[in-house]
mmCIF file of C-alpha atoms in Angstrom:
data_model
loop_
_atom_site.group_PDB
_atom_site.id
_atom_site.type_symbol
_atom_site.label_atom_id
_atom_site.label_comp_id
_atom_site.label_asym_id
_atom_site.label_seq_id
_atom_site.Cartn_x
_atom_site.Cartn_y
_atom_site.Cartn_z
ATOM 1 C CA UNK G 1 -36.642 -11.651 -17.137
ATOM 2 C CA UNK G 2 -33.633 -11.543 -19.630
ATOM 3 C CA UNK G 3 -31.602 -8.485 -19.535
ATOM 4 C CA UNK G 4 -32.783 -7.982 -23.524
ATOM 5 C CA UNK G 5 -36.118 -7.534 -21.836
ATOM 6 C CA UNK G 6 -35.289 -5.347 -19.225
ATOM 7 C CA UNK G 7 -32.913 -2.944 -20.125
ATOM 8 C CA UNK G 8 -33.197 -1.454 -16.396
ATOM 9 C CA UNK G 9 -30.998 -4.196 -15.952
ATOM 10 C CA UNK G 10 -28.906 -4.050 -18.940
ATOM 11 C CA UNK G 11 -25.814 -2.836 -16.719
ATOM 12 C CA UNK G 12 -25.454 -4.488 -13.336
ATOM 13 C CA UNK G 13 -23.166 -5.116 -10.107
ATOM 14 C CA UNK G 14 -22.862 -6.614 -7.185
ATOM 15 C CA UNK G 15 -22.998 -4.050 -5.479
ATOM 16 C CA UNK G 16 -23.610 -0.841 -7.663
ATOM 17 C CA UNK G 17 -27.249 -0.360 -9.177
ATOM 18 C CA UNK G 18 -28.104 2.436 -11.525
ATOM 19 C CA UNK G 19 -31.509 3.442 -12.556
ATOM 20 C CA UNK G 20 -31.467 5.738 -16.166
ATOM 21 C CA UNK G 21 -32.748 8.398 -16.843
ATOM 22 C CA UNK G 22 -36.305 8.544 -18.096
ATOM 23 C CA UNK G 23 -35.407 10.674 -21.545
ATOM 24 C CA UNK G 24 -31.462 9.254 -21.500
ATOM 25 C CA UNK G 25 -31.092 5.710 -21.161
ATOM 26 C CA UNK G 26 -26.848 6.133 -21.094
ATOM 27 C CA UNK G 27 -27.043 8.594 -18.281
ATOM 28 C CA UNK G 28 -28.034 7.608 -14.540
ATOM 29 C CA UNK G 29 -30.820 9.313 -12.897
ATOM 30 C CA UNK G 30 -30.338 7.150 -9.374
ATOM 31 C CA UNK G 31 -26.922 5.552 -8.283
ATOM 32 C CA UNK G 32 -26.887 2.472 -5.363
ATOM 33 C CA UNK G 33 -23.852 1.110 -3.473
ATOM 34 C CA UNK G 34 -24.872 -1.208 -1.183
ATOM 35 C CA UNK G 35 -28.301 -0.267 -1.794
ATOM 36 C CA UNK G 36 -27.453 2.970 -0.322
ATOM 37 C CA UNK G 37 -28.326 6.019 -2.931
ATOM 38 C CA UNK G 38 -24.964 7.696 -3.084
ATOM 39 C CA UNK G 39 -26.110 11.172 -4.497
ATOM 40 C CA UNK G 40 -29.600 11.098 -2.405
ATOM 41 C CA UNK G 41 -28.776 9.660 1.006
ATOM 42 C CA UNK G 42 -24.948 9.283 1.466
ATOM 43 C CA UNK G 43 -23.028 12.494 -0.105
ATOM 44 C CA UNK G 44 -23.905 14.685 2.621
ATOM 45 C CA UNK G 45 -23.713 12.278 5.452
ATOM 46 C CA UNK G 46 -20.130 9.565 4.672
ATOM 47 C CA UNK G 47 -16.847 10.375 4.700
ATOM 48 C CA UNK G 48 -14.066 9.451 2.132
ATOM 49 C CA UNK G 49 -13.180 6.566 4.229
ATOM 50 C CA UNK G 50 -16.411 5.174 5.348
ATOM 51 C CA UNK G 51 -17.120 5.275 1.283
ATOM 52 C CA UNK G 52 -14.231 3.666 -0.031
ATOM 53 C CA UNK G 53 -15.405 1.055 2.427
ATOM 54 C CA UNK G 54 -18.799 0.529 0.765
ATOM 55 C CA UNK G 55 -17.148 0.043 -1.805
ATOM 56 C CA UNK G 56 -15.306 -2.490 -1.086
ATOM 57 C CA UNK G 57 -17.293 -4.402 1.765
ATOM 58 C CA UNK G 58 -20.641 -3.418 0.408
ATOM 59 C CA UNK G 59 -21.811 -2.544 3.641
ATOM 60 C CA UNK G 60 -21.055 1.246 5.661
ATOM 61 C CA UNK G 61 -18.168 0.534 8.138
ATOM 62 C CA UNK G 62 -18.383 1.158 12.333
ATOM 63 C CA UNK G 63 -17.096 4.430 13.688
ATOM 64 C CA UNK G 64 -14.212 2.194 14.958
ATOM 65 C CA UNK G 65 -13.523 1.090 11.395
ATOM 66 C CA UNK G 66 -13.809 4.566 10.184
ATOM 67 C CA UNK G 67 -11.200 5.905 12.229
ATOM 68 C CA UNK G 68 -8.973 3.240 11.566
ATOM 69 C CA UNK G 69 -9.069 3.488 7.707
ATOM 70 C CA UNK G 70 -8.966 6.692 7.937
ATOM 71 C CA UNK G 71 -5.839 6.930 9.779
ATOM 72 C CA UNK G 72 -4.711 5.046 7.427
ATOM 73 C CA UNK G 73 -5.516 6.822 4.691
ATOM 74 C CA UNK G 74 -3.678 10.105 6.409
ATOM 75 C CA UNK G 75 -0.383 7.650 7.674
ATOM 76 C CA UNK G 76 -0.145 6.223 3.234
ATOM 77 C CA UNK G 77 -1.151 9.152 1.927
ATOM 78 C CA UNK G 78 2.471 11.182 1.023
ATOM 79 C CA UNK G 79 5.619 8.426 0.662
ATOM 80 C CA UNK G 80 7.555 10.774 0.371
ATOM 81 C CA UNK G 81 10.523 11.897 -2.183
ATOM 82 C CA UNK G 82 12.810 8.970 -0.685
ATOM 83 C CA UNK G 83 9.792 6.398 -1.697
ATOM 84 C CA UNK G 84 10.273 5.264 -5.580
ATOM 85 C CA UNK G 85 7.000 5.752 -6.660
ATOM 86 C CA UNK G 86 7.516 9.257 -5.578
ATOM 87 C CA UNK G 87 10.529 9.595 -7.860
ATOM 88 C CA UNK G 88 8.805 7.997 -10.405
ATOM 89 C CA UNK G 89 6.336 10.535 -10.698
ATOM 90 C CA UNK G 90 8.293 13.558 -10.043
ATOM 91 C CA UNK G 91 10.591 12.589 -12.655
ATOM 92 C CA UNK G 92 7.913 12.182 -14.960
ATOM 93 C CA UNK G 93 6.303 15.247 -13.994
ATOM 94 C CA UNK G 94 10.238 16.893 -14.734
ATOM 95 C CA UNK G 95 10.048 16.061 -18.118
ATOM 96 C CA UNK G 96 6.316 17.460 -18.682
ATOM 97 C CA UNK G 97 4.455 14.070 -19.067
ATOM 98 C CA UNK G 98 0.623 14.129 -18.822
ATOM 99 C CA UNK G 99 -0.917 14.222 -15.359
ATOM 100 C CA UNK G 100 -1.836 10.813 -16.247
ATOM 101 C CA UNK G 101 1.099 9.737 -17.268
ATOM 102 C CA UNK G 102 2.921 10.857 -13.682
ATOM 103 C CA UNK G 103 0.024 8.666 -12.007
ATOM 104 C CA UNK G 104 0.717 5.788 -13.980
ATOM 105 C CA UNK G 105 4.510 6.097 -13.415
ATOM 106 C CA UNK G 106 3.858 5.798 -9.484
ATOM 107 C CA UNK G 107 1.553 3.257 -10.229
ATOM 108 C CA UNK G 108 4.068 1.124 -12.054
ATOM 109 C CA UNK G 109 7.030 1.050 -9.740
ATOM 110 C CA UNK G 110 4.494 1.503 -6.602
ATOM 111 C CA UNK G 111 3.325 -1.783 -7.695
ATOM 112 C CA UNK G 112 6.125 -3.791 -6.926
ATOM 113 C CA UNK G 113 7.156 -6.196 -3.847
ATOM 114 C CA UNK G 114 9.862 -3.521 -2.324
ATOM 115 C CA UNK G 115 7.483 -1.251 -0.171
ATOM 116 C CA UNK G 116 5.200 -1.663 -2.877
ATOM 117 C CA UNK G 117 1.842 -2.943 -3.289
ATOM 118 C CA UNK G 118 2.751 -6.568 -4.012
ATOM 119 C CA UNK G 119 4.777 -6.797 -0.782
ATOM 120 C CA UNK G 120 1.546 -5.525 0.956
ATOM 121 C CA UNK G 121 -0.307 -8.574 -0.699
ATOM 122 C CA UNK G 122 2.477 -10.785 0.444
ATOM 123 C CA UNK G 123 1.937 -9.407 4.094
ATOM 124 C CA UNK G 124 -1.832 -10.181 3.771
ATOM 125 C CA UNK G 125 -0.893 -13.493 3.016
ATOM 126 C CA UNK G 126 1.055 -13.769 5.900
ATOM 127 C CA UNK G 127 -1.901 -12.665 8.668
ATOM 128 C CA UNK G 128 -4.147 -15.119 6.577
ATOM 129 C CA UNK G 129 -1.911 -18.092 7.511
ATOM 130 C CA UNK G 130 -0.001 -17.292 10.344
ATOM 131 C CA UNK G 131 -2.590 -14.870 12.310
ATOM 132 C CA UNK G 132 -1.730 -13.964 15.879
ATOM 133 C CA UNK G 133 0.677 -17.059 16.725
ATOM 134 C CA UNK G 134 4.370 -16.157 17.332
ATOM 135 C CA UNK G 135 5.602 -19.843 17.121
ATOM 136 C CA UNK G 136 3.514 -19.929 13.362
ATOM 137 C CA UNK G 137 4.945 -17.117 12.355
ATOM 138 C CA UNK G 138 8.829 -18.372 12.979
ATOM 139 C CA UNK G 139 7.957 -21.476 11.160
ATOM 140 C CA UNK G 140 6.307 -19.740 8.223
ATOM 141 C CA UNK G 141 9.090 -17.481 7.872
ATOM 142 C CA UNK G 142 11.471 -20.033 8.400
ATOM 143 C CA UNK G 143 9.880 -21.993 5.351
ATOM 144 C CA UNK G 144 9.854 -18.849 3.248
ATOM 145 C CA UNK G 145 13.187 -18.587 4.189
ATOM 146 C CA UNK G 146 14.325 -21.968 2.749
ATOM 147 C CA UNK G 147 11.840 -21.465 -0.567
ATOM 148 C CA UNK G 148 13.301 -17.995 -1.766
ATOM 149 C CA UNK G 149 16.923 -19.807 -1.559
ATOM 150 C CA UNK G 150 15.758 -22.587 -3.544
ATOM 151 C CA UNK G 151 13.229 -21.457 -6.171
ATOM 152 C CA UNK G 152 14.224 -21.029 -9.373
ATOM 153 C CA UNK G 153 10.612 -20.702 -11.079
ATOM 154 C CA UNK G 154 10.652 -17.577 -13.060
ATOM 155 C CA UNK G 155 7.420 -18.395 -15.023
ATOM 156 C CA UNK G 156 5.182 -15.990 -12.247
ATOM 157 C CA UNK G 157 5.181 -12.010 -13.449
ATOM 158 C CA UNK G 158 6.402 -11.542 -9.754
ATOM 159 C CA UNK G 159 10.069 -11.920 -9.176
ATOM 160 C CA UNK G 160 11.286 -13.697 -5.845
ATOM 161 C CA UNK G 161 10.820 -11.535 -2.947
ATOM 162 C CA UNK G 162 14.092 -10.726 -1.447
ATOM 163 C CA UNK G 163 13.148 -10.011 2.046
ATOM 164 C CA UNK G 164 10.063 -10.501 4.645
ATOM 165 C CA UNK G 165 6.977 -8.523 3.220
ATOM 166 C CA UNK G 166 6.768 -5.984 6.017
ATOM 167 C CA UNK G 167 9.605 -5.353 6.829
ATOM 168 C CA UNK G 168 12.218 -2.932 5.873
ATOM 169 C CA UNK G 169 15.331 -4.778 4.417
ATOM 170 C CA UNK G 170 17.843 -1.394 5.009
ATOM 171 C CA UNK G 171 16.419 -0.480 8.020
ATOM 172 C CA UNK G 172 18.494 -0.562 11.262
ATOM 173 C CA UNK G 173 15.596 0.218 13.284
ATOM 174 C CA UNK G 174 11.961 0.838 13.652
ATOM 175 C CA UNK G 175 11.248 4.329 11.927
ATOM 176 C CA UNK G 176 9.242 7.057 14.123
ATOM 177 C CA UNK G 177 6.377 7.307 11.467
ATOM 178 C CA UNK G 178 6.265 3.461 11.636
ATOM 179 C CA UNK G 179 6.156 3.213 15.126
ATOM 180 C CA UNK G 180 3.882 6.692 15.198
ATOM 181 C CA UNK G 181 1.007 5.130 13.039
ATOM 182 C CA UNK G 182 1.176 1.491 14.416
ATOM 183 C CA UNK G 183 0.614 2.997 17.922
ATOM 184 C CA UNK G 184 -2.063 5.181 16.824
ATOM 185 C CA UNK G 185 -4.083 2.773 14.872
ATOM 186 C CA UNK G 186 -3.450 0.083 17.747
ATOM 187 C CA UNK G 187 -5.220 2.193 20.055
ATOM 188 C CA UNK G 188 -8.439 1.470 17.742
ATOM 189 C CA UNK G 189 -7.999 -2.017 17.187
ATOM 190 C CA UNK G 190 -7.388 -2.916 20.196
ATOM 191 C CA UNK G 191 -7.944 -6.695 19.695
ATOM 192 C CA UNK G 192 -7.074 -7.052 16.370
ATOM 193 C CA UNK G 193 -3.853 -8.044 14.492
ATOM 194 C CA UNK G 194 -2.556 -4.522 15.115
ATOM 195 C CA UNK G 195 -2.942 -4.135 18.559
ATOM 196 C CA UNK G 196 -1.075 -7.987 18.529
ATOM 197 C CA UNK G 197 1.616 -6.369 16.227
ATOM 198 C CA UNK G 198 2.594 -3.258 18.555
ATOM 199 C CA UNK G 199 2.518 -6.084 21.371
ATOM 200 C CA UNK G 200 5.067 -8.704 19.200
ATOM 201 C CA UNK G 201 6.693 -6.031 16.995
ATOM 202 C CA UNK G 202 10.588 -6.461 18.674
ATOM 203 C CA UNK G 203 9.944 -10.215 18.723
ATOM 204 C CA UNK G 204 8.832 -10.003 15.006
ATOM 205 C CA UNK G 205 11.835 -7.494 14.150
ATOM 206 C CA UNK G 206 14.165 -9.956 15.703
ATOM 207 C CA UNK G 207 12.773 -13.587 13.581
ATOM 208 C CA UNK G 208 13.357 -11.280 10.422
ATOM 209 C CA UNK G 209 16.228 -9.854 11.748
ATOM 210 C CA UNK G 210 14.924 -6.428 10.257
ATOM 211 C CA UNK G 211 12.295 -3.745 11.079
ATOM 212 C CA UNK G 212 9.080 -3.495 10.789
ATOM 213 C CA UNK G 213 8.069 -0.971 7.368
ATOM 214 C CA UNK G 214 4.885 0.928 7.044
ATOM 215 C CA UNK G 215 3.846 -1.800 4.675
ATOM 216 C CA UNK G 216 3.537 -4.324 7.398
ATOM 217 C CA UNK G 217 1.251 -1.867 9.259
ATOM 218 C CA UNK G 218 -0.715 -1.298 6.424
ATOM 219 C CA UNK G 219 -1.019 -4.945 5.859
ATOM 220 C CA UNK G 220 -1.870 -5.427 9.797
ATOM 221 C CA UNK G 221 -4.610 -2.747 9.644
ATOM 222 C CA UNK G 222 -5.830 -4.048 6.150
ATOM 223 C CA UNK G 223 -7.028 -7.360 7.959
ATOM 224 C CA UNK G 224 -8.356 -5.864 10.835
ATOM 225 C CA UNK G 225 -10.379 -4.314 8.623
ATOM 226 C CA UNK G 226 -11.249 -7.358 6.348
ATOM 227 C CA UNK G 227 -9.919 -6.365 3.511
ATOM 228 C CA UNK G 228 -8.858 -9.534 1.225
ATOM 229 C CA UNK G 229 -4.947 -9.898 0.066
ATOM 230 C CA UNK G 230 -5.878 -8.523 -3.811
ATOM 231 C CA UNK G 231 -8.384 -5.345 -2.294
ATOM 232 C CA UNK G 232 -5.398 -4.629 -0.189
ATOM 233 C CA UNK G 233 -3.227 -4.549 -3.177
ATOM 234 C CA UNK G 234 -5.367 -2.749 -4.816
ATOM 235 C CA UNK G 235 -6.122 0.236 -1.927
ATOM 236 C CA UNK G 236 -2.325 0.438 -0.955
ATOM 237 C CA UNK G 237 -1.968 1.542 -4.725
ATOM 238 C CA UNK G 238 -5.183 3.777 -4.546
ATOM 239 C CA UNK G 239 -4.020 5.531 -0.859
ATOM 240 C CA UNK G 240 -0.408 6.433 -1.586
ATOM 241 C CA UNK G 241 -1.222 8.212 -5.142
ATOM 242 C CA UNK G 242 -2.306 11.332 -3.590
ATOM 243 C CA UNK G 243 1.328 12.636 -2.529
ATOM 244 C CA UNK G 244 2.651 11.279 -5.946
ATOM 245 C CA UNK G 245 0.486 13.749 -7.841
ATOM 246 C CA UNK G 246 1.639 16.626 -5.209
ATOM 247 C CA UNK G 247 5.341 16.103 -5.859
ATOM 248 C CA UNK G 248 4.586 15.666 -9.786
ATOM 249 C CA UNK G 249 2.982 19.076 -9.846
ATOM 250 C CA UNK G 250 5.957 20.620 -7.700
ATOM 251 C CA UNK G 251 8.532 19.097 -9.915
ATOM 252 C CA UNK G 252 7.515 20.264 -12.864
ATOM 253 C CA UNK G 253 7.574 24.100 -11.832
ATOM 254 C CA UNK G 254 10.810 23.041 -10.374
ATOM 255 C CA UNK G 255 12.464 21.293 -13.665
ATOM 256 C CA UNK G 256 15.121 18.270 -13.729
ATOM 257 C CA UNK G 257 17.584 20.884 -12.536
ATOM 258 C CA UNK G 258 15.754 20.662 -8.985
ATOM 259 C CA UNK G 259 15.080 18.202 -7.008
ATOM 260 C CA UNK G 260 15.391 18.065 -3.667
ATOM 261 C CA UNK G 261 18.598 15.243 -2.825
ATOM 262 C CA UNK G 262 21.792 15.016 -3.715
ATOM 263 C CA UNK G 263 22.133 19.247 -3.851
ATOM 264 C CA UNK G 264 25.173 19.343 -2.879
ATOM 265 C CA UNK G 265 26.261 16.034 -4.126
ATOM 266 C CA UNK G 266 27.279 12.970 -2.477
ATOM 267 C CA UNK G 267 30.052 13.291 -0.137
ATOM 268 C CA UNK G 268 32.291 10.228 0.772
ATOM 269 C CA UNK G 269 33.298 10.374 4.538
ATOM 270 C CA UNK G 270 36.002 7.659 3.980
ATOM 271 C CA UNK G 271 37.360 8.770 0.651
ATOM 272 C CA UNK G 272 40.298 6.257 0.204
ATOM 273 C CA UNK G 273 41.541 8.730 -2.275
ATOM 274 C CA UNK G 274 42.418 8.893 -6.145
ATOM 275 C CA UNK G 275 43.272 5.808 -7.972
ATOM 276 C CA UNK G 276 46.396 4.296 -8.107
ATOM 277 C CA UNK G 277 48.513 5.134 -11.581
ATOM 278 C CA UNK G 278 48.749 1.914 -13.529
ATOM 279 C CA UNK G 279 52.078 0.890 -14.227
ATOM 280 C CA UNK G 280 53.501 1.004 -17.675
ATOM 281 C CA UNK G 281 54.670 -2.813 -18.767
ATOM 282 C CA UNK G 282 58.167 -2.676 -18.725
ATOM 283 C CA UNK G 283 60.054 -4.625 -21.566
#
């Protein structure tokens, strides 16, 4: 039957069914994911995590899933004011923007492939061909290596990455909250990729020559949990906007004239001192 026919089926999903409203046909009296009914059988009973993974999976996730997404969820859930899509926002929210608006700005320069969502996707793509093999991952990195120095293709929207996806390209050593949430969530995969990362993580930090970010344990515990390179994209974006909207409220109480770095200004410890006078020409 033709959806012109049946206009139950009018609007349809993979994985979301709705059922109208007997006397409103734009309104939804019954609401599947999965073929669960969200508002009859699963508000009560799931957690945010378990149904952000319906969502995604179509199917409820194990208790050891759960926990791991959910730690997740708590480890991405604040960058930070040091993180750009932070700044983004609470500039944004400085200047009085729209609530959506502040969103949107951490959403735009969260997107990108320094600590942002794109460099998780690279990182997916990275477990997807190199999995749990040291030696693989030397050679793949070694050939990524050799194709950032030599391509010059600028037709992708994507600019060149500039340093291992997953890795922090400042960093002079593994941060505690990295190190924090990759032993926690190790502990619950404990065959996965991120139990094989906390096991490989100096010998990984030593091939890149740089330490391991919070994006590469993101992109770790996004496999474990089946997530595809794009959902990952997509639910790094999703899981980090929750401390961009707390700062953006903050700020703008606070004003421009706030914000909390550079109070005091930057102070050189190795001043070399005031310029040098140029010297008039002489005749």
């Amino acid at each position: 039957m033709s959806n012109r026919q049946n206009p139950d089926n009018a609007i349809h999903s993979s994985f979301w069914q709705e059922i109208p409203e007997g006397d409103n046909p734009f309104s939804a009296a019954i609401c599947r994911c999965g073929g669960y009914d969200v508002y009859g059988d699963l508000l009560d009973k799931v957690t945010w995590a378990e149904n952000l993974f319906l969502l995604f999976h179509g199917e409820l996730p194990s208790p050891r899933q759960t926990q791991c997404l959910n730690g997740l969820a708590v480890a991405l859930a604040n960058p930070g004011p040091r993180d750009y899509s932070v700044q983004a926002a609470m500039a944004a929210g400085a200047g009085g923007s729209t609530a959506a608006s502040c969103l949107m700005a951490a959403l735009a320069v969260g997107a990108g492939n320094f600590a942002g969502a794109r460099e998780v996707y690279q990182a997916i793509t990275f477990w997807e061909q190199c999995k749990r093999d040291l030696p693989q991952w030397r050679l793949h990195l070694r050939k990524w290596e050799d194709t950032c120095a030599t391509d010059t293709d600028m037709t992708d929207i994507w600019p060149a990455m500039e340093h291992p996806p997953g890795f922090a390209p400042y960093g002079k050593s593994c941060s505690t909250p990295v190190r924090q949430t990759l032993d926690y969530l190790a502990q619950i995969q404990t065959e996965g990729n991120l139990y094989w990362l906390q096991q490989h993580r100096r010998a990984l930090e030593a091939l890149t020559r740089q330490p391991l970010a919070l994006s590469g344990v993101a992109a770790a515990a996004l496999t474990d949990l089946g997530f595809s390179s794009q959902q990952g994209e997509l639910l790094y974006l999703l899981l980090r906007l929750p401390g961009a909207a707390a700062h953006s409220i903050e700020q703008h109480w606070r004003g421009s004239r706030d914000f909390p770095f550079y109070r005091e200004g930057i102070r050189l410890t190795n001043d070399p001192g005031p310029p040098a006078e140029p010297q008039a020409d002489t005749p």
